[in-house]
């Protein structure tokens, strides 16, 4: 298998693994970008295409298809924050987030949705973001869909997804097909461990190689520590190099100087960098309103093999339950079917001992449906807050309140009903005291009475958003609609932390589209060229 | 487990004192698992994985040792903040007062039965203290993660492993 990353490195890409630095250094560029995920990748591509000298800073390692061996034991420690076990402050929510070149786009499940129109409408009403709408953004989404091969997925869904389709059909719940950003996908089902065939059009394979081909510099295993600023402008970014383990600081320091700085470290990393730097925040908004699409999970044992580890994950979805009430009413939820692999499933599954082992023996017959709760619209769903822990590393405090649990119960009921309608032999919500229900009637009664509390009910997340929200005025947000910081003239934020609420959809395409727009506006400003004609 | 208010307060106070103490003990940073920690983890994993493990004997001991090795590798890959918290938890559990007061396990870990350890895990799993529930979650995820990361555990769950030979 051809590895375009190794080929690029051999051809002379400027990649500096900070773990190998023998001494500290100071380097200058036009723009420094912190983070190489959905936001950083698109920004590096667009700015470098305008002739700007770009430095990308990534805390994780550079890994590519030759390294992606479809093994959880390798992928989680190498490619994910905290070995795929990042937790909220109280440990009640597990967060899957990438930590490698390409960020979460290297390990996501390729689901691609445009930002829903009703979300833009809500942002216009509540945050004054009149420039952003489904219409004004449609060209930017189209550009990124074209560039990243976002297309309908023509291959038949795997058995795991077919369960969602079959149950939905029985109950009259509309099920849709998810577009995926893949080119020549082999339908293996191991997207979460890095694509071994270079089919997934992640930042690792697209925008970052484009920027490197234009002479951009990529630092890896380099942690952005602090922005230095005075008089409303940032002068430098202080970074610490990590050892080859990617965890311990090596003691070497790198200072990066530039005309402009872009924070694209994700919705935990970006607010944390700004908090560590002590940037002006007179309205105390930084790090607040952080959203997760909290996910609850329903596990079913089907009569036949499902083999949920095989075949493209998450190819079908339902938004039926997002549209049962007003957007700011009781929380709606999106249904999808994740891939299952032994470590991911065994650690997520509740209980232990003989009961756990018995469920694991059904592994190949298990179907799992998950519900992403749309947080941040209801008045009582204010999300969480990024704070700094010891060592200045971020912690996310996300309290799970009553509005979340009310929606979680509806979601667990809806998923169990769908699974039984599809022929499930037994269903269990992933919950410490839930039994294995053998009929819908039994599940309906049981789930209605289930105590829903942190730790008892398993809650996970793969979508961290908010914390540096956009708005029309500094009283309501951290940046304007272009992602420009309200207080520091040469600071932009280009990632999911910009979203003033969650989305109710997997966020990658929302980040690509918004950042493509904002990076294009920034490129015009910095290069002195006319702004792009797309509105 | 139904915990009386008095017991709850006692556990809470004792727990925070012990945690503060064990935190101090483990403040030194990177280190290998001690033999006490390995014994504790073997006992914990032995209860969590009961049903997946073979019956008592050499083979079970060998597989538990491999699991503890896997747990050590996982911990070494966590952030420093997580490593410190895990270190505090382990430091607490290997101290006799921590084991007896917080876990309610009277015997040393090497001698504790699967039943003893399961009872302790069950009490933390359904505890009213978030600290203990979170600690149970860490032990659960570390043990099951280390077990199912190993290809020799896949046959029992009929998982064929990733596709091979096409590359």
Short mmCIF file of C-alpha atoms in Angstrom, two decimals, chain A:
data_model
loop_
_atom_site.label_atom_id
_atom_site.label_comp_id
_atom_site.label_asym_id
_atom_site.label_seq_id
_atom_site.Cartn_x
_atom_site.Cartn_y
_atom_site.Cartn_z
CA UNK A 1 0.00 0.00 0.00
CA UNK A 2 1.43 3.34 -1.09
CA UNK A 3 1.88 5.67 1.88
CA UNK A 4 1.64 9.27 0.65
CA UNK A 5 2.84 10.65 3.98
CA UNK A 6 6.07 8.65 4.00
CA UNK A 7 6.54 9.55 0.34
CA UNK A 8 6.08 13.24 1.16
CA UNK A 9 8.56 13.06 4.00
CA UNK A 10 11.08 11.37 1.72
CA UNK A 11 10.53 14.14 -0.82
CA UNK A 12 11.53 16.76 1.75
CA UNK A 13 8.45 17.96 3.62
CA UNK A 14 9.38 20.17 6.54
CA UNK A 15 8.36 18.01 9.46
CA UNK A 16 10.03 18.48 12.81
CA UNK A 17 9.34 15.88 15.47
CA UNK A 18 9.95 18.01 18.55
CA UNK A 19 10.82 14.88 20.53
CA UNK A 20 14.09 14.75 18.54
CA UNK A 21 15.12 18.36 19.19
CA UNK A 22 18.56 18.57 20.79
CA UNK A 23 18.05 22.18 21.84
CA UNK A 24 15.37 24.82 21.96
CA UNK A 25 14.69 27.11 19.02
CA UNK A 26 12.92 30.26 17.93
CA UNK A 27 11.24 30.29 14.53
CA UNK A 28 9.29 32.90 12.61
CA UNK A 29 6.46 32.61 10.08
CA UNK A 30 3.49 34.58 8.81
CA UNK A 31 0.93 32.46 10.64
CA UNK A 32 1.17 29.92 13.45
CA UNK A 33 -1.68 27.39 13.66
CA UNK A 34 -2.15 25.36 16.83
CA UNK A 35 -3.72 22.00 16.05
CA UNK A 36 -3.83 19.93 12.86
CA UNK A 37 -7.41 18.61 12.93
CA UNK A 38 -10.45 19.74 10.94
CA UNK A 39 -9.83 23.43 11.71
CA UNK A 40 -6.03 23.53 11.55
CA UNK A 41 -5.80 21.42 8.41
CA UNK A 42 -8.20 23.54 6.37
CA UNK A 43 -6.57 26.74 7.63
CA UNK A 44 -3.06 25.56 6.71
CA UNK A 45 -4.21 24.62 3.21
CA UNK A 46 -5.96 27.91 2.46
CA UNK A 47 -3.34 30.20 4.00
CA UNK A 48 -0.42 28.42 2.33
CA UNK A 49 -2.25 28.62 -1.01
CA UNK A 50 -2.21 32.42 -0.60
CA UNK A 51 1.56 32.36 -0.35
CA UNK A 52 1.69 32.78 3.42
CA UNK A 53 4.40 31.00 5.40
CA UNK A 54 2.62 28.68 7.80
CA UNK A 55 3.70 26.69 10.84
CA UNK A 56 1.40 23.93 12.14
CA UNK A 57 1.81 22.80 15.75
CA UNK A 58 0.53 19.35 16.76
CA UNK A 59 0.83 17.79 20.21
CA UNK A 60 0.41 14.24 18.95
CA UNK A 61 2.60 12.20 16.60
CA UNK A 62 2.66 11.95 12.79
CA UNK A 63 1.30 8.52 11.86
CA UNK A 64 0.12 7.25 8.50
CA UNK A 65 -1.32 4.25 6.67
CA UNK A 66 1.80 2.12 7.17
CA UNK A 67 1.27 2.49 10.92
CA UNK A 68 -2.48 1.86 10.85
CA UNK A 69 -2.73 -1.89 11.55
CA UNK A 70 -6.36 -1.94 12.70
CA UNK A 71 -5.42 -2.84 16.27
CA UNK A 72 -7.05 -1.09 19.19
CA UNK A 73 -3.99 -1.78 21.36
CA UNK A 74 -1.92 0.42 19.04
CA UNK A 75 -4.44 2.95 17.79
CA UNK A 76 -5.84 4.22 21.08
CA UNK A 77 -2.54 5.14 22.79
CA UNK A 78 -1.03 6.47 19.55
CA UNK A 79 -3.90 8.41 18.04
CA UNK A 80 -6.29 9.49 20.80
CA UNK A 81 -6.31 11.93 23.71
CA UNK A 82 -5.57 10.01 26.90
CA UNK A 83 -5.58 6.65 25.07
CA UNK A 84 -9.25 7.10 24.09
CA UNK A 85 -10.10 7.36 27.80
CA UNK A 86 -10.30 11.14 28.20
CA UNK A 87 -12.84 11.89 30.91
CA UNK A 88 -14.86 14.80 32.18
CA UNK A 89 -13.80 16.17 35.56
CA UNK A 90 -16.01 13.83 37.60
CA UNK A 91 -15.14 10.87 35.27
CA UNK A 92 -18.79 10.32 34.38
CA UNK A 93 -18.35 10.91 30.62
CA UNK A 94 -15.74 9.28 28.37
CA UNK A 95 -14.59 11.43 25.45
CA UNK A 96 -13.14 10.11 22.20
CA UNK A 97 -10.91 12.76 20.65
CA UNK A 98 -7.99 12.49 18.26
CA UNK A 99 -4.43 13.44 19.20
CA UNK A 100 -2.26 12.99 16.12
CA UNK A 101 -1.65 14.74 12.82
CA UNK A 102 -5.13 15.18 11.35
CA UNK A 103 -6.67 15.27 14.83
CA UNK A 104 -10.04 13.60 15.14
CA UNK A 105 -10.39 13.51 11.33
CA UNK A 106 -7.74 10.75 11.29
CA UNK A 107 -9.84 8.53 13.56
CA UNK A 108 -13.45 9.58 13.00
CA UNK A 109 -16.12 7.42 11.40
CA UNK A 110 -16.44 9.68 8.31
CA UNK A 111 -20.03 10.86 8.94
CA UNK A 112 -20.57 14.11 7.03
CA UNK A 113 -23.52 16.44 7.62
CA UNK A 114 -23.90 20.11 6.83
CA UNK A 115 -24.82 22.32 9.77
CA UNK A 116 -28.63 22.00 10.03
CA UNK A 117 -30.53 25.16 8.91
CA UNK A 118 -32.42 25.39 12.21
CA UNK A 119 -29.10 25.62 14.05
CA UNK A 120 -28.02 28.63 11.97
CA UNK A 121 -31.45 30.16 12.60
CA UNK A 122 -30.99 29.71 16.35
CA UNK A 123 -27.52 31.32 16.20
CA UNK A 124 -28.97 34.26 14.29
CA UNK A 125 -31.74 34.76 16.85
CA UNK A 126 -29.69 34.30 20.00
CA UNK A 127 -26.15 35.28 19.05
CA UNK A 128 -26.74 37.81 16.30
CA UNK A 129 -24.80 35.74 13.73
CA UNK A 130 -26.78 37.12 10.78
CA UNK A 131 -23.90 36.46 8.35
CA UNK A 132 -24.18 32.69 8.84
CA UNK A 133 -27.09 30.77 7.33
CA UNK A 134 -27.68 27.56 5.40
CA UNK A 135 -27.79 29.68 2.22
CA UNK A 136 -24.73 31.84 2.87
CA UNK A 137 -22.70 28.80 3.91
CA UNK A 138 -23.84 26.45 1.16
CA UNK A 139 -20.98 27.30 -1.21
CA UNK A 140 -18.42 26.72 1.52
CA UNK A 141 -19.91 23.35 2.34
CA UNK A 142 -19.97 22.50 -1.37
CA UNK A 143 -16.30 23.45 -1.74
CA UNK A 144 -15.27 21.22 1.14
CA UNK A 145 -17.56 18.36 0.09
CA UNK A 146 -15.91 18.44 -3.30
CA UNK A 147 -12.41 18.65 -1.90
CA UNK A 148 -12.90 15.88 0.67
CA UNK A 149 -14.98 13.52 -1.50
CA UNK A 150 -18.08 13.82 0.66
CA UNK A 151 -20.51 11.65 -1.29
CA UNK A 152 -23.53 9.40 -0.78
CA UNK A 153 -22.29 5.95 0.23
CA UNK A 154 -23.47 3.50 -2.41
CA UNK A 155 -22.35 0.23 -0.81
CA UNK A 156 -25.15 -1.58 1.06
CA UNK A 157 -25.07 -0.88 4.81
CA UNK A 158 -23.51 -3.46 7.11
CA UNK A 159 -25.75 -5.64 9.26
CA UNK A 160 -25.34 -3.35 12.27
CA UNK A 161 -26.81 -0.43 10.31
CA UNK A 162 -29.46 -2.64 8.75
CA UNK A 163 -30.90 -3.28 12.22
CA UNK A 164 -31.57 0.46 12.58
CA UNK A 165 -33.15 0.49 9.12
CA UNK A 166 -35.32 -2.57 9.78
CA UNK A 167 -36.56 -1.29 13.15
CA UNK A 168 -37.22 2.17 11.76
CA UNK A 169 -39.19 0.77 8.85
CA UNK A 170 -41.37 -1.35 11.13
CA UNK A 171 -42.19 1.62 13.34
CA UNK A 172 -42.55 4.25 10.63
CA UNK A 173 -39.44 6.13 11.75
CA UNK A 174 -37.64 7.64 8.75
CA UNK A 175 -34.04 6.50 8.35
CA UNK A 176 -31.57 8.40 6.14
CA UNK A 177 -28.23 7.57 4.53
CA UNK A 178 -25.08 9.29 5.82
CA UNK A 179 -22.64 10.85 3.36
CA UNK A 180 -19.03 9.86 3.91
CA UNK A 181 -15.70 11.53 3.05
CA UNK A 182 -14.07 8.52 1.40
CA UNK A 183 -12.52 7.77 -1.96
CA UNK A 184 -12.29 4.13 -2.97
CA UNK A 185 -13.26 2.86 0.49
CA UNK A 186 -12.72 -0.89 1.00
CA UNK A 187 -15.61 -1.13 3.48
CA UNK A 188 -13.34 -2.63 6.15
CA UNK A 189 -14.85 -0.95 9.22
CA UNK A 190 -11.70 0.18 11.00
CA UNK A 191 -12.00 3.98 10.44
CA UNK A 192 -11.55 4.57 14.17
CA UNK A 193 -8.00 3.16 14.12
CA UNK A 194 -6.75 5.26 11.22
CA UNK A 195 -7.61 4.34 7.62
CA UNK A 196 -5.16 1.63 6.44
CA UNK A 197 -6.00 2.12 2.75
CA UNK A 198 -5.88 5.94 2.55
CA UNK A 199 -9.52 6.00 1.50
CA UNK A 200 -10.71 8.35 4.21
CA UNK A 201 -10.15 11.90 3.02
CA UNK A 202 -9.05 13.18 6.41
CA UNK A 203 -6.84 16.23 6.99
CA UNK A 204 -3.89 13.83 7.16
CA UNK A 205 -4.42 12.88 3.51
CA UNK A 206 -5.69 16.14 2.00
CA UNK A 207 -5.15 19.64 3.37
CA UNK A 208 -2.01 18.94 5.36
CA UNK A 209 -0.07 17.34 2.46
CA UNK A 210 -1.25 20.27 0.29
CA UNK A 211 0.18 22.76 2.79
CA UNK A 212 3.41 20.78 3.22
CA UNK A 213 3.85 20.61 -0.55
CA UNK A 214 3.78 24.43 -0.51
CA UNK A 215 6.54 24.59 2.09
CA UNK A 216 4.56 24.79 5.32
CA UNK A 217 6.31 23.52 8.45
CA UNK A 218 4.74 20.85 10.64
CA UNK A 219 5.86 20.39 14.24
CA UNK A 220 4.67 17.28 16.04
CA UNK A 221 4.89 16.28 19.70
CA UNK A 222 5.02 19.98 20.46
CA UNK A 223 2.58 21.33 23.04
CA UNK A 224 1.41 24.93 22.70
CA UNK A 225 1.75 26.36 26.16
CA UNK A 226 1.19 30.10 26.18
CA UNK A 227 0.49 33.01 23.85
CA UNK A 228 2.53 36.11 24.64
CA UNK A 229 0.71 39.36 24.04
CA UNK A 230 0.84 43.05 24.81
CA UNK A 231 -1.18 46.02 23.62
CA UNK A 232 -3.91 43.89 22.09
CA UNK A 233 -1.57 41.85 19.86
CA UNK A 234 0.10 38.48 20.22
CA UNK A 235 3.83 38.39 19.55
CA UNK A 236 4.74 34.77 20.13
CA UNK A 237 3.62 31.29 21.10
CA UNK A 238 5.70 29.46 23.69
CA UNK A 239 5.73 25.69 23.20
CA UNK A 240 7.17 22.75 25.10
CA UNK A 241 8.58 19.73 23.30
CA UNK A 242 7.45 16.31 24.45
CA UNK A 243 9.55 13.17 24.77
CA UNK A 244 9.07 10.32 22.27
CA UNK A 245 6.40 8.89 24.62
CA UNK A 246 4.33 11.95 23.72
CA UNK A 247 3.49 12.49 27.37
CA UNK A 248 6.41 13.89 29.35
CA UNK A 249 7.89 17.29 28.49
CA UNK A 250 11.46 16.85 27.28
CA UNK A 251 12.64 20.15 28.73
CA UNK A 252 13.28 21.68 25.28
CA UNK A 253 11.31 24.80 24.39
CA UNK A 254 10.29 26.27 21.06
CA UNK A 255 9.17 29.85 20.56
CA UNK A 256 7.13 30.63 17.44
CA UNK A 257 6.75 34.23 16.25
CA UNK A 258 4.23 35.33 13.63
CA UNK A 259 1.96 38.09 12.36
CA UNK A 260 -1.13 36.07 13.10
CA UNK A 261 -2.05 33.16 15.35
CA UNK A 262 -4.81 30.60 14.88
CA UNK A 263 -6.07 28.40 17.72
CA UNK A 264 -7.43 25.15 16.26
CA UNK A 265 -6.72 22.79 19.13
CA UNK A 266 -10.29 21.56 19.53
CA UNK A 267 -12.97 22.63 21.97
CA UNK A 268 -10.98 21.52 25.00
CA UNK A 269 -7.52 22.50 23.77
CA UNK A 270 -8.28 25.96 22.35
CA UNK A 271 -10.10 27.39 25.38
CA UNK A 272 -7.36 25.88 27.58
CA UNK A 273 -4.59 27.57 25.58
CA UNK A 274 -6.37 30.92 25.86
CA UNK A 275 -7.02 30.41 29.58
CA UNK A 276 -3.37 29.51 30.23
CA UNK A 277 -2.30 32.60 28.33
CA UNK A 278 -4.59 34.83 30.37
CA UNK A 279 -6.08 36.52 27.31
CA UNK A 280 -8.63 39.26 28.05
CA UNK A 281 -12.02 37.78 28.98
CA UNK A 282 -13.91 40.57 30.74
CA UNK A 283 -17.30 38.89 30.35
CA UNK A 284 -16.03 35.54 31.65
CA UNK A 285 -17.18 33.55 28.63
CA UNK A 286 -14.01 31.66 27.76
CA UNK A 287 -14.31 27.89 28.19
CA UNK A 288 -18.00 28.12 29.08
CA UNK A 289 -20.91 26.61 27.14
CA UNK A 290 -18.88 23.58 26.09
CA UNK A 291 -21.09 20.94 24.51
CA UNK A 292 -20.68 17.22 23.98
CA UNK A 293 -23.70 15.72 22.25
CA UNK A 294 -23.87 13.41 25.29
CA UNK A 295 -24.40 9.88 23.97
CA UNK A 296 -26.42 7.09 25.56
CA UNK A 297 -26.21 3.57 24.23
CA UNK A 298 -28.52 0.61 23.70
CA UNK A 299 -27.10 -2.86 23.11
CA UNK A 300 -29.15 -5.63 21.49
CA UNK A 301 -28.53 -9.34 20.95
CA UNK A 302 -29.80 -10.28 17.50
CA UNK A 303 -30.79 -13.79 16.40
CA UNK A 304 -28.16 -13.84 13.62
CA UNK A 305 -24.60 -12.60 13.27
CA UNK A 306 -24.20 -8.83 13.08
CA UNK A 307 -20.39 -8.57 13.04
CA UNK A 308 -20.58 -4.89 13.90
CA UNK A 309 -16.78 -4.58 13.54
CA UNK A 310 -17.00 -5.24 9.81
CA UNK A 311 -18.09 -2.83 7.10
CA UNK A 312 -18.38 0.94 7.04
CA UNK A 313 -19.63 2.21 10.41
CA UNK A 314 -22.43 4.73 10.81
CA UNK A 315 -23.90 4.72 7.32
CA UNK A 316 -27.55 5.23 8.37
CA UNK A 317 -29.13 7.66 10.83
CA UNK A 318 -32.45 9.03 12.02
CA UNK A 319 -33.25 12.64 12.88
CA UNK A 320 -36.87 11.78 13.64
CA UNK A 321 -36.39 12.45 17.36
CA UNK A 322 -34.70 15.80 16.73
CA UNK A 323 -37.92 17.13 15.30
CA UNK A 324 -40.50 16.13 17.90
CA UNK A 325 -40.39 19.46 19.75
CA UNK A 326 -39.07 23.00 19.32
CA UNK A 327 -35.28 23.21 19.11
CA UNK A 328 -35.15 24.81 22.57
CA UNK A 329 -37.71 22.40 24.02
CA UNK A 330 -36.99 19.00 25.58
CA UNK A 331 -33.69 17.79 24.10
CA UNK A 332 -33.95 16.00 20.76
CA UNK A 333 -31.55 13.28 19.71
CA UNK A 334 -29.98 11.81 16.61
CA UNK A 335 -29.73 8.02 16.20
CA UNK A 336 -26.68 6.32 14.65
CA UNK A 337 -24.99 2.91 14.80
CA UNK A 338 -21.32 2.85 15.84
CA UNK A 339 -18.72 0.20 14.97
CA UNK A 340 -17.91 -2.33 17.69
CA UNK A 341 -14.45 -3.60 18.45
CA UNK A 342 -13.50 -5.76 21.44
CA UNK A 343 -11.83 -3.11 23.61
CA UNK A 344 -14.29 -0.36 22.77
CA UNK A 345 -17.28 -2.60 23.45
CA UNK A 346 -15.92 -4.38 26.53
CA UNK A 347 -14.91 -1.17 28.28
CA UNK A 348 -18.19 0.56 27.44
CA UNK A 349 -20.36 -2.37 28.48
CA UNK A 350 -21.62 -2.23 32.06
CA UNK A 351 -21.22 -4.85 34.77
CA UNK A 352 -18.46 -7.38 35.36
CA UNK A 353 -17.74 -11.01 36.05
CA UNK A 354 -19.93 -13.76 34.62
CA UNK A 355 -22.65 -11.36 33.36
CA UNK A 356 -20.14 -9.29 31.40
CA UNK A 357 -18.45 -12.38 30.00
CA UNK A 358 -21.83 -13.77 28.89
CA UNK A 359 -22.64 -10.58 26.97
CA UNK A 360 -19.16 -10.59 25.43
CA UNK A 361 -19.69 -14.13 24.15
CA UNK A 362 -22.56 -12.68 22.09
CA UNK A 363 -20.16 -10.10 20.61
CA UNK A 364 -20.72 -11.10 16.99
CA UNK A 365 -24.50 -10.96 17.41
CA UNK A 366 -24.56 -7.57 19.09
CA UNK A 367 -26.13 -4.53 17.49
CA UNK A 368 -25.57 -1.18 19.14
CA UNK A 369 -27.56 1.97 18.52
CA UNK A 370 -26.55 5.28 20.04
CA UNK A 371 -28.38 8.54 20.63
CA UNK A 372 -26.57 11.88 20.44
CA UNK A 373 -28.43 14.35 22.63
CA UNK A 374 -28.61 17.86 21.16
CA UNK A 375 -27.35 19.99 24.07
CA UNK A 376 -27.08 23.78 24.29
CA UNK A 377 -30.47 24.93 23.00
CA UNK A 378 -32.75 24.36 25.99
CA UNK A 379 -32.44 27.15 28.59
CA UNK A 380 -31.30 24.61 31.19
CA UNK A 381 -28.76 22.93 28.92
CA UNK A 382 -25.76 25.21 29.39
CA UNK A 383 -23.15 22.54 28.73
CA UNK A 384 -19.87 22.32 30.59
CA UNK A 385 -16.85 24.45 31.36
CA UNK A 386 -13.19 24.00 30.46
CA UNK A 387 -10.95 24.85 33.38
CA UNK A 388 -7.26 24.45 34.04
CA UNK A 389 -6.13 21.64 36.30
CA UNK A 390 -2.74 21.09 37.87
CA UNK A 391 0.11 21.61 35.36
CA UNK A 392 -2.22 23.90 33.39
CA UNK A 393 -3.71 20.92 31.55
CA UNK A 394 -7.42 21.25 30.79
CA UNK A 395 -10.29 19.60 32.61
CA UNK A 396 -13.86 19.70 31.36
CA UNK A 397 -16.53 19.98 34.02
CA UNK A 398 -19.79 18.83 32.42
CA UNK A 399 -22.62 18.37 34.91
CA UNK A 400 -25.35 15.99 33.77
CA UNK A 401 -28.60 17.70 34.74
CA UNK A 402 -32.26 16.77 34.66
CA UNK A 403 -32.88 17.93 31.07
CA UNK A 404 -30.18 15.53 29.90
CA UNK A 405 -31.60 12.59 31.83
CA UNK A 406 -35.15 13.25 30.67
CA UNK A 407 -33.93 13.04 27.08
CA UNK A 408 -31.70 10.05 27.84
CA UNK A 409 -34.73 8.10 29.05
CA UNK A 410 -36.70 8.88 25.89
CA UNK A 411 -33.68 7.90 23.82
CA UNK A 412 -33.14 4.58 25.62
CA UNK A 413 -36.83 3.78 25.13
CA UNK A 414 -36.77 4.71 21.44
CA UNK A 415 -33.65 2.66 20.74
CA UNK A 416 -34.94 -0.43 22.56
CA UNK A 417 -38.24 -0.24 20.68
CA UNK A 418 -36.40 0.00 17.35
CA UNK A 419 -34.12 -2.92 18.22
CA UNK A 420 -37.02 -5.16 19.27
CA UNK A 421 -38.94 -4.14 16.15
CA UNK A 422 -35.91 -5.28 14.14
CA UNK A 423 -36.09 -8.69 15.78
CA UNK A 424 -33.74 -8.37 18.75
CA UNK A 425 -33.78 -11.37 21.13
CA UNK A 426 -32.78 -9.13 24.02
CA UNK A 427 -31.91 -5.49 24.65
CA UNK A 428 -30.04 -3.76 27.44
CA UNK A 429 -29.40 -0.08 27.90
CA UNK A 430 -25.73 0.42 28.79
CA UNK A 431 -26.48 1.11 32.43
CA UNK A 432 -25.08 -0.45 35.59
CA UNK A 433 -28.38 -1.73 36.97
CA UNK A 434 -30.26 -2.50 33.75
CA UNK A 435 -31.07 -6.16 33.11
CA UNK A 436 -31.23 -7.81 29.72
CA UNK A 437 -34.84 -7.22 28.64
CA UNK A 438 -36.37 -9.96 26.54
CA UNK A 439 -39.35 -8.06 25.11
CA UNK A 440 -40.32 -4.50 24.26
CA UNK A 441 -43.10 -4.59 26.88
CA UNK A 442 -40.57 -5.55 29.53
CA UNK A 443 -38.05 -2.95 28.34
CA UNK A 444 -40.68 -0.23 28.22
CA UNK A 445 -41.63 -0.79 31.82
CA UNK A 446 -38.04 -1.30 33.00
CA UNK A 447 -36.50 1.72 31.29
CA UNK A 448 -39.30 3.96 32.55
CA UNK A 449 -38.22 3.10 36.11
CA UNK A 450 -34.45 2.98 35.58
CA UNK A 451 -32.56 5.38 37.87
CA UNK A 452 -30.71 7.71 35.49
CA UNK A 453 -27.68 9.26 37.17
CA UNK A 454 -24.00 9.86 36.43
CA UNK A 455 -21.98 6.60 36.48
CA UNK A 456 -25.07 4.40 36.60
CA UNK A 457 -25.99 5.28 33.03
CA UNK A 458 -23.03 5.19 30.66
CA UNK A 459 -22.54 8.49 28.84
CA UNK A 460 -19.87 9.00 26.19
CA UNK A 461 -19.03 11.66 23.64
CA UNK A 462 -17.05 12.04 20.46
CA UNK A 463 -18.08 15.63 19.67
CA UNK A 464 -16.65 18.43 21.78
CA UNK A 465 -17.93 21.85 20.74
CA UNK A 466 -18.11 25.40 22.08
CA UNK A 467 -16.10 27.25 24.71
CA UNK A 468 -15.01 30.07 22.38
CA UNK A 469 -18.45 30.80 20.98
CA UNK A 470 -19.09 33.24 18.14
CA UNK A 471 -21.46 36.19 18.60
CA UNK A 472 -22.13 39.69 17.34
CA UNK A 473 -20.82 41.36 20.49
CA UNK A 474 -18.23 40.63 23.19
CA UNK A 475 -20.98 40.46 25.84
CA UNK A 476 -22.26 37.29 24.16
CA UNK A 477 -19.23 35.58 22.68
CA UNK A 478 -15.48 35.14 22.52
CA UNK A 479 -15.12 35.77 18.76
CA UNK A 480 -17.05 37.37 15.92
CA UNK A 481 -18.57 35.42 13.04
CA UNK A 482 -15.16 35.17 11.36
CA UNK A 483 -13.63 33.53 14.43
CA UNK A 484 -11.67 36.70 15.21
CA UNK A 485 -11.05 37.16 18.90
CA UNK A 486 -12.81 40.27 20.24
CA UNK A 487 -9.83 41.50 22.25
CA UNK A 488 -6.64 40.40 20.49
CA UNK A 489 -6.34 41.71 16.95
CA UNK A 490 -4.17 38.98 15.49
CA UNK A 491 -5.83 35.93 17.05
CA UNK A 492 -8.37 33.71 15.28
CA UNK A 493 -10.11 30.58 16.49
CA UNK A 494 -10.76 27.99 13.78
CA UNK A 495 -12.34 24.87 15.23
CA UNK A 496 -15.45 23.42 16.82
CA UNK A 497 -15.01 25.64 19.88
CA UNK A 498 -16.61 28.44 17.82
CA UNK A 499 -20.07 26.88 17.90
CA UNK A 500 -22.40 28.73 20.30
CA UNK A 501 -24.43 25.53 20.79
CA UNK A 502 -24.05 21.92 19.75
CA UNK A 503 -25.22 20.99 16.24
CA UNK A 504 -27.37 17.91 16.44
CA UNK A 505 -25.10 16.43 13.75
CA UNK A 506 -21.59 15.00 13.59
CA UNK A 507 -19.45 18.15 13.46
CA UNK A 508 -16.65 17.57 10.95
CA UNK A 509 -18.30 19.13 7.89
CA UNK A 510 -19.60 22.06 9.95
CA UNK A 511 -16.00 22.79 10.99
CA UNK A 512 -14.63 22.33 7.45
CA UNK A 513 -17.19 24.73 5.94
CA UNK A 514 -16.98 27.47 8.55
CA UNK A 515 -13.19 27.34 8.69
CA UNK A 516 -12.90 27.36 4.89
CA UNK A 517 -14.90 30.61 4.89
CA UNK A 518 -13.00 32.19 7.76
CA UNK A 519 -9.55 31.10 6.60
CA UNK A 520 -10.33 32.54 3.15
CA UNK A 521 -11.29 35.89 4.69
CA UNK A 522 -8.12 35.79 6.79
CA UNK A 523 -5.94 34.85 3.81
CA UNK A 524 -7.30 37.84 1.87
CA UNK A 525 -6.57 40.18 4.74
CA UNK A 526 -3.07 38.90 5.42
CA UNK A 527 -1.98 38.60 1.80
CA UNK A 528 -3.54 41.90 0.69
CA UNK A 529 -5.55 40.18 -2.03
CA UNK A 530 -9.26 40.73 -2.61
CA UNK A 531 -11.56 38.63 -0.44
CA UNK A 532 -13.16 35.53 -1.99
CA UNK A 533 -16.28 36.08 -4.06
CA UNK A 534 -18.29 33.45 -2.25
CA UNK A 535 -20.53 35.55 0.07
#
